[in-house]
RNA sequence: UCCGCAGUAGCUCAAUGGUGGAGCAACCGGCUGUUAACCGGUAGGUUGCAGGUUCGAGUCCUGCCUGCGGAGCCA
């Protein structure tokens, strides 16, 4: 294989040839500095007029921003270079001289950049974020495989909604109505009864008119579901899981985190156990901070941020009122007005990254909830069956990938944490 | 859906109700260590759309469109 820029350190003193794009050029009359990228990294190529064939000089001079080429040169250590290496160019074979590139090195507005998202992802910052996203995805799979989970893929086309709360994308399934999945959870409960410990990792669709830095219309969710796991063990698995992912990124993506000027000390600190407060305590805390909130209300984004500010790690908020949570959550046996659930709030104002709970396993209570929520027993017969044929205590949770990427990378808005975001007013590109 | 802000050159922004400018990008030229290089020059405009007020509107008023920020909902 030809070398990549990321591997260039092992070719010091040798001549290499690889494919690259020119993302910038600075010239000084008799010396040109070519800023080259190949997707794996960046390196500066130096072309000195007196040291190269006139054709090489001319080829370099004609390269425009984002032109593609094969470059040949000698690798050398250079302490002035950000990566520590530089390429003394000896050959340039243009593949294509690019047309005038729309994205300049100067600042651009969000609308313009989003319209050119297919090109924007070439920029160093976007490359760093998407690289870390890839590492997070890999770490997620590693964690679950190491802990005996099986990956199960729930359907994306579904006949009805899972929770009945959020607005779904409607489509047709031949002559029937169908909806894009907003959560695979109910199917994962069935899978947990078959395979024990399972997780899903796939796209999720919410037709909500949400317009904030924490919302996407299409986003990726990791949903583990575990038989014979209660609320307490559920939280332990969550804190082990989140810590594993963060530490793995710290191990493999130092360069990217530094480029993004992420304060890694805050990430180093993300190790079990995570602090826990009950919903009751959270209400008390917010009242002390002057927030206007009463028991029984759900937290808004400013409330979550205020709670997160009181801790230097992700924090669990447990035992929410039964009234404001999903129908399938198991009530606390000692206090049926609250459920055995927890939301995990990321530090630094990145908001809720996990929602989870122990599920109702008693058939009678599940039937009662169906009646209370007006859910169709016919549509969900398969789900009710799970409580009839060997029901067991079980728990699960859902982690939002993009919010997790935003938090770990220190990115303000989730739209930069997914290659091609689907937003309220954006389906292009 | 609601609240707030904005829309001027390819991009980022100036312009007191009185002749629409600058930086970057592009093009031409200069420079052997540049780091969003720098210096000189050239070219680049239906001021989001429609209407109104005025001797005169990029600027003031009304409506619409688009975008941004936030809320609700959620991961």
Coordinates of C-alpha atoms (C1' of nucleotides) in Angstrom, one line a residue:
Chain A
X1 CA 0.0 0.0 0.0
X2 CA 1.1 3.6 -0.6
X3 CA 1.7 5.5 2.6
X4 CA -0.9 7.8 4.1
X5 CA -0.1 11.1 5.7
X6 CA -1.0 9.7 9.1
X7 CA 1.8 7.1 8.7
X8 CA 4.3 9.5 7.3
X9 CA 6.5 9.5 10.5
X10 CA 7.8 6.0 9.7
X11 CA 9.1 7.2 6.3
X12 CA 11.6 9.8 7.4
X13 CA 14.4 10.2 4.9
X14 CA 12.6 8.1 2.3
X15 CA 10.9 9.1 -0.9
X16 CA 7.2 8.5 -0.9
X17 CA 4.4 9.0 -3.4
X18 CA 0.7 9.3 -2.4
X19 CA -2.6 10.8 -3.5
X20 CA -3.7 14.1 -2.0
X21 CA -5.7 17.3 -2.3
X22 CA -4.3 20.8 -2.1
X23 CA -6.2 22.7 0.5
X24 CA -4.0 25.8 0.5
X25 CA -0.9 27.2 -1.1
X26 CA 1.4 30.0 -0.1
X27 CA 4.1 31.1 -2.4
X28 CA 7.1 33.4 -2.2
X29 CA 8.4 33.8 -5.7
X30 CA 11.0 31.0 -5.6
X31 CA 9.5 28.8 -3.0
X32 CA 6.0 27.4 -2.7
X33 CA 4.4 25.8 0.4
X34 CA 1.7 23.3 -0.5
X35 CA -0.8 22.4 2.2
X36 CA -1.8 18.8 1.4
X37 CA -4.4 16.6 2.9
X38 CA -5.3 13.0 2.1
X39 CA -8.2 12.4 4.5
X40 CA -5.9 10.8 7.2
X41 CA -4.0 14.0 8.0
X42 CA -2.3 17.1 6.8
X43 CA 1.3 17.8 5.7
X44 CA 3.1 20.7 4.1
X45 CA 5.0 20.1 0.9
X46 CA 7.9 22.4 0.0
X47 CA 8.7 23.2 -3.6
X48 CA 11.9 25.2 -4.1
X49 CA 12.3 26.6 -7.6
X50 CA 16.1 26.1 -7.8
X51 CA 15.9 22.5 -6.5
X52 CA 13.2 21.0 -8.8
X53 CA 12.5 20.3 -12.4
X54 CA 10.9 23.4 -14.0
X55 CA 7.8 21.3 -14.9
X56 CA 7.3 20.4 -11.2
X57 CA 7.5 24.1 -10.3
X58 CA 4.9 24.9 -13.0
X59 CA 2.6 22.0 -12.0
X60 CA 2.7 23.3 -8.4
X61 CA 2.0 26.8 -9.5
X62 CA -1.1 25.7 -11.4
X63 CA -2.7 23.8 -8.6
X64 CA -5.9 25.5 -7.3
X65 CA -7.6 24.9 -3.9
X66 CA -8.9 21.3 -3.7
X67 CA -7.1 20.1 -6.9
X68 CA -6.3 16.4 -6.7
X69 CA -2.8 15.1 -7.4
X70 CA -0.2 12.5 -6.8
X71 CA 2.7 13.9 -5.0
X72 CA 6.2 12.5 -4.7
X73 CA 8.7 13.7 -2.2
X74 CA 11.2 13.0 0.6
X75 CA 9.9 13.0 4.2
X76 CA 11.9 14.9 6.8
X77 CA 11.4 15.9 10.4
X78 CA 10.6 19.6 10.8
X79 CA 10.0 21.1 14.2
X80 CA 8.2 24.1 12.7
X81 CA 5.5 21.9 11.3
X82 CA 2.4 21.2 13.4
X83 CA 2.7 17.4 12.7
X84 CA 6.5 17.4 13.1
X85 CA 7.0 16.4 9.4
X86 CA 7.4 18.0 6.1
X87 CA 7.6 16.8 2.5
X88 CA 10.4 18.0 0.1
X89 CA 8.5 17.7 -3.1
X90 CA 10.2 16.2 -6.1
X91 CA 7.2 15.3 -8.3
X92 CA 3.7 16.5 -8.9
X93 CA 1.2 14.7 -11.1
X94 CA -2.1 16.6 -11.2
X95 CA -5.2 14.4 -11.4
X96 CA -7.6 17.3 -11.8
X97 CA -7.2 21.1 -11.5
X98 CA -10.3 21.9 -9.4
X99 CA -12.7 24.6 -10.4
X100 CA -13.0 27.7 -8.2
X101 CA -13.7 26.3 -4.7
X102 CA -16.6 27.9 -2.9
X103 CA -15.3 27.5 0.6
X104 CA -12.5 29.9 1.4
X105 CA -10.2 29.8 4.4
X106 CA -11.9 32.8 5.8
X107 CA -15.0 32.6 8.0
X108 CA -18.4 31.6 6.6
X109 CA -21.9 31.6 7.9
X110 CA -23.7 28.5 9.0
X111 CA -26.3 28.6 6.2
X112 CA -23.6 28.8 3.5
X113 CA -21.5 26.0 5.1
X114 CA -24.6 23.8 5.5
X115 CA -25.5 24.3 1.8
X116 CA -21.9 23.1 1.1
X117 CA -21.8 20.4 3.7
X118 CA -20.5 17.9 1.1
X119 CA -17.4 20.0 0.8
X120 CA -17.4 21.4 4.4
X121 CA -16.6 18.0 5.8
X122 CA -13.2 18.2 4.1
X123 CA -12.1 21.0 6.5
X124 CA -9.7 20.1 9.3
X125 CA -12.2 20.8 12.1
X126 CA -15.0 18.8 10.5
X127 CA -12.6 16.0 9.8
X128 CA -11.6 15.9 13.4
X129 CA -15.1 15.7 14.7
X130 CA -16.1 13.0 12.3
X131 CA -13.0 11.0 13.1
X132 CA -13.9 11.1 16.8
X133 CA -17.5 10.1 15.9
X134 CA -16.0 7.0 14.2
X135 CA -13.9 6.2 17.2
X136 CA -16.9 6.5 19.5
X137 CA -18.9 4.1 17.3
X138 CA -16.0 1.6 17.4
X139 CA -15.8 1.9 21.2
X140 CA -19.5 1.3 21.6
X141 CA -19.3 -1.9 19.7
X142 CA -16.2 -3.0 21.6
X143 CA -17.8 -2.3 25.0
X144 CA -20.8 -4.4 24.2
X145 CA -19.0 -7.3 22.6
X146 CA -16.5 -7.4 25.5
X147 CA -19.5 -7.6 27.9
X148 CA -21.3 -10.4 26.2
X149 CA -24.0 -8.4 24.4
X150 CA -25.4 -9.4 21.0
X151 CA -26.1 -6.7 18.4
X152 CA -29.7 -6.9 17.2
X153 CA -31.2 -4.7 14.5
X154 CA -34.8 -3.6 15.1
X155 CA -37.0 -2.6 12.1
X156 CA -37.0 0.9 10.8
X157 CA -40.4 0.6 9.1
X158 CA -43.0 0.1 11.9
X159 CA -46.8 -0.3 11.9
X160 CA -47.3 2.0 15.0
X161 CA -45.5 4.3 17.3
X162 CA -43.5 3.0 20.3
X163 CA -44.4 5.5 22.9
X164 CA -47.2 7.5 21.3
X165 CA -45.7 10.8 22.4
X166 CA -43.5 12.2 19.6
X167 CA -44.6 12.9 16.1
X168 CA -43.6 10.2 13.6
X169 CA -42.7 10.3 9.9
X170 CA -45.6 8.7 8.0
X171 CA -45.1 6.7 4.9
X172 CA -46.8 3.9 3.0
X173 CA -46.1 0.2 3.2
X174 CA -47.8 -0.8 -0.1
X175 CA -51.4 -0.3 0.9
X176 CA -50.9 0.0 4.6
X177 CA -49.8 3.0 6.7
X178 CA -46.3 2.8 8.1
X179 CA -44.0 5.0 10.2
X180 CA -40.3 5.4 10.5
X181 CA -39.0 4.1 13.8
X182 CA -38.6 6.6 16.7
X183 CA -37.1 3.9 19.0
X184 CA -36.3 0.2 18.7
X185 CA -36.9 -0.3 22.4
X186 CA -40.0 -2.5 22.4
X187 CA -38.4 -4.8 19.8
X188 CA -35.2 -4.9 21.8
X189 CA -37.2 -6.1 24.8
X190 CA -38.4 -9.0 22.7
X191 CA -34.7 -9.6 21.6
X192 CA -33.5 -9.5 25.2
X193 CA -35.9 -12.4 26.0
X194 CA -34.3 -14.3 23.2
X195 CA -30.6 -13.4 23.5
X196 CA -30.2 -12.2 27.1
X197 CA -28.2 -9.0 26.7
X198 CA -28.6 -7.1 23.4
X199 CA -28.0 -3.7 21.9
X200 CA -29.1 -1.9 18.8
X201 CA -27.3 0.9 17.0
X202 CA -29.2 2.6 14.2
X203 CA -31.0 5.6 12.9
X204 CA -34.0 7.1 14.6
X205 CA -36.6 9.6 13.2
X206 CA -38.6 12.2 15.0
X207 CA -40.9 14.5 13.1
X208 CA -40.7 17.1 15.8
X209 CA -40.5 20.8 15.0
X210 CA -37.5 21.0 17.3
X211 CA -35.0 23.8 16.6
X212 CA -32.2 23.8 19.1
X213 CA -28.5 22.9 19.2
X214 CA -29.4 19.5 20.7
X215 CA -31.9 18.3 18.2
X216 CA -31.8 16.5 14.8
X217 CA -34.7 15.1 12.9
X218 CA -32.7 12.0 12.0
X219 CA -30.2 10.8 14.6
X220 CA -28.4 7.7 15.7
X221 CA -29.2 5.9 18.9
X222 CA -27.7 3.0 20.9
X223 CA -30.3 1.0 22.7
X224 CA -29.2 -1.8 25.0
X225 CA -31.8 -4.1 26.7
X226 CA -30.9 -6.6 29.4
X227 CA -32.8 -9.5 30.8
X228 CA -32.5 -10.1 34.6
X229 CA -31.0 -6.6 35.1
X230 CA -32.6 -4.3 37.6
X231 CA -32.5 -0.5 37.9
X232 CA -29.4 -0.5 40.1
X233 CA -27.4 -2.7 37.8
X234 CA -28.7 -0.7 34.8
X235 CA -27.1 2.4 36.2
X236 CA -23.8 0.6 36.8
X237 CA -23.6 -0.6 33.2
X238 CA -24.4 2.9 32.0
X239 CA -21.6 4.5 33.9
X240 CA -19.1 1.8 32.9
X241 CA -20.2 2.2 29.3
X242 CA -20.0 6.0 29.1
X243 CA -16.6 6.0 30.9
X244 CA -15.3 3.3 28.5
X245 CA -16.2 5.3 25.5
X246 CA -14.7 8.6 26.8
X247 CA -11.5 6.9 27.9
X248 CA -11.2 5.2 24.6
X249 CA -11.5 8.5 22.7
X250 CA -8.8 10.0 25.0
X251 CA -6.6 7.1 24.1
X252 CA -7.0 7.2 20.4
X253 CA -7.9 10.7 19.4
X254 CA -5.5 13.0 21.2
X255 CA -4.5 14.9 18.1
X256 CA -8.1 15.6 17.1
X257 CA -9.1 16.6 20.6
X258 CA -6.1 19.0 20.8
X259 CA -7.0 20.4 17.4
X260 CA -10.5 21.1 18.6
X261 CA -9.0 22.7 21.7
X262 CA -11.1 20.4 23.9
X263 CA -10.3 20.6 27.6
X264 CA -9.3 16.9 28.1
X265 CA -8.9 17.3 31.9
X266 CA -12.7 17.3 32.1
X267 CA -12.9 14.1 30.1
X268 CA -10.1 12.4 32.1
X269 CA -12.3 12.7 35.1
X270 CA -15.2 10.7 33.5
X271 CA -14.8 7.4 35.5
X272 CA -17.3 5.5 37.6
X273 CA -19.1 6.0 39.8
X274 CA -21.2 8.9 38.5
X275 CA -23.1 11.1 41.0
X276 CA -26.8 10.3 41.4
X277 CA -29.6 12.5 42.6
X278 CA -33.3 11.7 42.8
X279 CA -35.9 13.8 41.0
X280 CA -37.0 15.1 44.4
X281 CA -33.5 16.3 45.2
X282 CA -33.2 17.8 41.8
X283 CA -36.4 19.8 42.3
X284 CA -35.0 20.9 45.7
X285 CA -31.7 21.9 44.1
X286 CA -33.4 23.9 41.4
X287 CA -35.6 25.8 43.8
X288 CA -32.5 26.7 45.8
X289 CA -31.0 28.1 42.6
X290 CA -34.1 30.2 42.1
X291 CA -35.7 28.2 39.3
X292 CA -39.5 28.2 39.2
X293 CA -40.4 24.5 39.1
X294 CA -42.9 22.4 41.0
X295 CA -42.9 18.6 41.8
X296 CA -44.5 16.8 38.8
X297 CA -43.1 19.1 36.1
X298 CA -40.4 17.9 33.7
X299 CA -37.1 19.7 33.5
X300 CA -36.4 22.2 30.7
X301 CA -33.0 22.6 29.1
X302 CA -31.9 25.5 31.5
X303 CA -32.9 23.2 34.4
X304 CA -30.8 20.4 33.2
X305 CA -27.8 22.7 32.6
X306 CA -28.2 24.1 36.2
X307 CA -28.2 20.6 37.6
X308 CA -25.2 19.5 35.5
X309 CA -23.2 22.6 36.7
X310 CA -23.4 21.3 40.2
X311 CA -21.3 18.2 39.3
X312 CA -18.0 17.6 37.5
X313 CA -19.1 14.3 35.9
X314 CA -22.2 13.1 34.1
X315 CA -25.0 13.0 36.7
X316 CA -27.9 10.5 37.0
X317 CA -31.3 11.9 37.9
X318 CA -33.4 9.0 39.1
X319 CA -37.0 8.3 40.2
X320 CA -39.1 10.7 38.1
X321 CA -42.8 11.0 38.7
X322 CA -44.7 8.1 37.0
X323 CA -47.0 10.7 35.4
X324 CA -44.4 12.3 33.2
X325 CA -42.6 9.2 32.0
X326 CA -43.2 6.5 29.4
X327 CA -45.9 3.8 30.0
X328 CA -43.5 0.9 30.2
X329 CA -41.4 2.1 33.1
X330 CA -41.6 0.1 36.3
X331 CA -42.9 1.9 39.4
X332 CA -40.8 1.9 42.5
X333 CA -42.3 -0.8 44.7
X334 CA -41.9 1.4 47.8
X335 CA -43.2 4.5 46.1
X336 CA -45.5 3.9 43.1
X337 CA -45.8 7.6 42.3
X338 CA -42.2 7.4 40.9
X339 CA -40.6 5.1 38.4
X340 CA -37.3 3.1 38.4
X341 CA -35.7 5.3 35.7
X342 CA -32.7 7.6 35.2
X343 CA -31.7 10.3 32.8
X344 CA -27.9 10.9 32.4
X345 CA -27.1 14.5 32.0
X346 CA -23.7 15.4 30.4
X347 CA -21.6 18.1 32.0
X348 CA -21.0 21.5 30.6
X349 CA -24.5 22.0 29.4
X350 CA -24.7 19.3 26.7
X351 CA -27.9 18.0 28.1
X352 CA -29.5 14.6 28.4
X353 CA -27.5 11.9 26.7
X354 CA -29.1 8.8 28.2
X355 CA -32.7 7.9 29.1
X356 CA -33.3 4.5 30.7
X357 CA -35.4 2.5 33.1
X358 CA -36.3 -0.8 34.5
X359 CA -39.4 -2.0 32.5
X360 CA -42.7 -3.3 33.8
X361 CA -42.6 -7.1 33.9
X362 CA -46.0 -7.8 35.5
X363 CA -48.7 -8.6 32.9
X364 CA -51.5 -7.1 35.0
X365 CA -49.8 -3.7 35.4
X366 CA -48.8 -3.6 31.7
X367 CA -52.4 -4.2 30.7
X368 CA -53.5 -1.4 33.1
X369 CA -51.0 1.0 31.6
X370 CA -52.2 0.2 28.1
X371 CA -55.7 1.1 29.2
X372 CA -54.6 4.3 30.9
X373 CA -52.6 5.4 27.8
X374 CA -55.2 4.3 25.3
X375 CA -52.8 2.0 23.5
X376 CA -54.2 -0.7 21.2
X377 CA -53.8 -4.2 22.7
X378 CA -54.3 -5.6 19.2
X379 CA -51.4 -3.6 17.7
X380 CA -49.1 -4.5 20.6
X381 CA -50.2 -8.1 21.2
X382 CA -46.7 -9.3 20.5
X383 CA -45.3 -6.9 23.1
X384 CA -47.9 -8.1 25.7
X385 CA -46.9 -11.7 24.9
X386 CA -43.5 -10.9 26.4
X387 CA -45.2 -10.6 29.8
X388 CA -47.1 -13.9 29.3
X389 CA -44.4 -16.3 28.3
X390 CA -41.7 -16.3 31.0
X391 CA -41.6 -12.6 32.0
X392 CA -38.5 -11.5 33.8
X393 CA -37.1 -8.3 35.4
X394 CA -35.3 -6.4 32.7
X395 CA -33.9 -2.9 32.0
X396 CA -32.5 -0.9 29.2
X397 CA -31.5 2.6 28.1
X398 CA -31.0 4.7 25.0
X399 CA -27.9 6.8 24.3
X400 CA -28.0 9.6 21.7
X401 CA -24.9 9.3 19.5
X402 CA -24.8 12.9 18.3
X403 CA -25.2 14.5 21.7
X404 CA -22.4 12.2 23.0
X405 CA -20.2 13.3 20.1
X406 CA -21.0 16.9 20.8
X407 CA -20.1 16.6 24.4
X408 CA -16.8 14.7 23.9
X409 CA -15.6 16.9 21.1
X410 CA -16.9 20.1 22.7
X411 CA -19.0 21.0 19.7
X412 CA -21.6 23.6 20.2
X413 CA -24.3 22.2 17.9
X414 CA -25.2 18.6 17.1
X415 CA -25.5 19.5 13.4
X416 CA -21.7 19.3 13.1
X417 CA -21.5 15.8 14.7
X418 CA -23.2 13.9 11.9
X419 CA -21.9 13.9 8.3
X420 CA -25.2 15.1 6.7
X421 CA -27.6 16.5 9.3
X422 CA -31.3 16.4 8.7
X423 CA -32.7 19.5 10.4
X424 CA -36.1 21.1 10.6
X425 CA -35.5 23.1 7.4
X426 CA -32.8 21.1 5.8
X427 CA -33.0 17.9 3.7
X428 CA -30.1 19.0 1.4
X429 CA -27.4 17.9 0.7
Chain B
rU1 C1' -46.2 26.5 16.6
rC2 C1' -44.4 30.8 19.8
rC3 C1' -40.6 34.7 21.1
rG4 C1' -36.1 37.5 19.5
rC5 C1' -32.4 38.8 15.7
rA6 C1' -30.9 39.1 10.7
rG7 C1' -30.9 39.2 4.9
rU8 C1' -25.9 44.5 0.7
rA9 C1' -20.1 41.5 -4.4
rG10 C1' -18.8 34.2 -4.6
rC11 C1' -17.8 34.6 1.1
rU12 C1' -17.6 37.8 5.9
rC13 C1' -19.2 42.6 6.8
rA14 C1' -19.4 48.5 6.5
rA15 C1' -22.4 52.6 4.5
rU16 C1' -26.2 59.7 9.7
rG17 C1' -32.9 59.4 4.7
rG18 C1' -28.6 62.4 0.0
rU19 C1' -22.7 59.6 -5.6
rG20 C1' -23.2 51.6 -2.4
rG21 C1' -17.3 50.5 0.2
rA22 C1' -13.5 47.2 2.6
rG23 C1' -11.1 42.4 3.6
rC24 C1' -10.9 37.4 1.7
rA25 C1' -11.7 34.4 -2.7
rA26 C1' -10.8 34.8 -8.4
rC27 C1' -7.3 36.9 -12.3
rC28 C1' -2.3 39.6 -13.3
rG29 C1' 2.4 41.0 -11.1
rG30 C1' 6.4 41.0 -6.8
rC31 C1' 8.9 38.2 -2.9
rU32 C1' 13.4 31.5 -0.8
rG33 C1' 10.5 29.6 5.4
rU34 C1' 5.2 30.8 4.7
rU35 C1' 1.4 29.2 9.0
rA36 C1' -6.2 32.1 7.4
rA37 C1' 1.4 34.6 4.7
rC38 C1' 2.4 39.5 2.9
rC39 C1' 2.7 43.8 -0.9
rG40 C1' 0.8 46.2 -5.7
rG41 C1' -3.0 46.1 -9.5
rU42 C1' -7.7 44.2 -12.3
rA43 C1' -12.5 42.7 -12.4
rG44 C1' -16.9 41.9 -9.5
rG45 C1' -23.9 44.9 -7.4
rU46 C1' -31.9 43.9 -9.7
rU47 C1' -29.0 45.9 -1.5
rG48 C1' -34.3 38.6 -0.2
rC49 C1' -39.5 39.6 -2.7
rA50 C1' -43.9 42.8 -3.2
rG51 C1' -46.1 47.3 -2.0
rG52 C1' -46.1 52.1 0.7
rU53 C1' -44.1 57.1 2.8
rU54 C1' -40.6 60.8 0.7
rC55 C1' -38.0 65.7 -3.9
rG56 C1' -34.9 61.3 -2.8
rA57 C1' -35.1 54.6 0.5
rG58 C1' -29.7 49.7 1.4
rU59 C1' -31.6 52.9 5.5
rC60 C1' -38.5 54.5 7.6
rC61 C1' -43.6 51.6 7.4
rU62 C1' -46.7 47.0 6.1
rG63 C1' -47.0 42.1 4.3
rC64 C1' -44.4 37.7 2.6
rC65 C1' -40.1 34.5 2.0
rU66 C1' -35.5 32.6 3.9
rG67 C1' -31.9 31.8 7.6
rC68 C1' -30.0 32.1 12.7
rG69 C1' -30.7 31.9 18.2
rG70 C1' -34.0 30.3 22.0
rA71 C1' -38.7 27.8 24.0
rG72 C1' -41.9 23.4 24.1
rC73 C1' -40.9 18.0 23.0
rC74 C1' -37.1 14.7 23.4
rA75 C1' -31.7 11.4 22.9

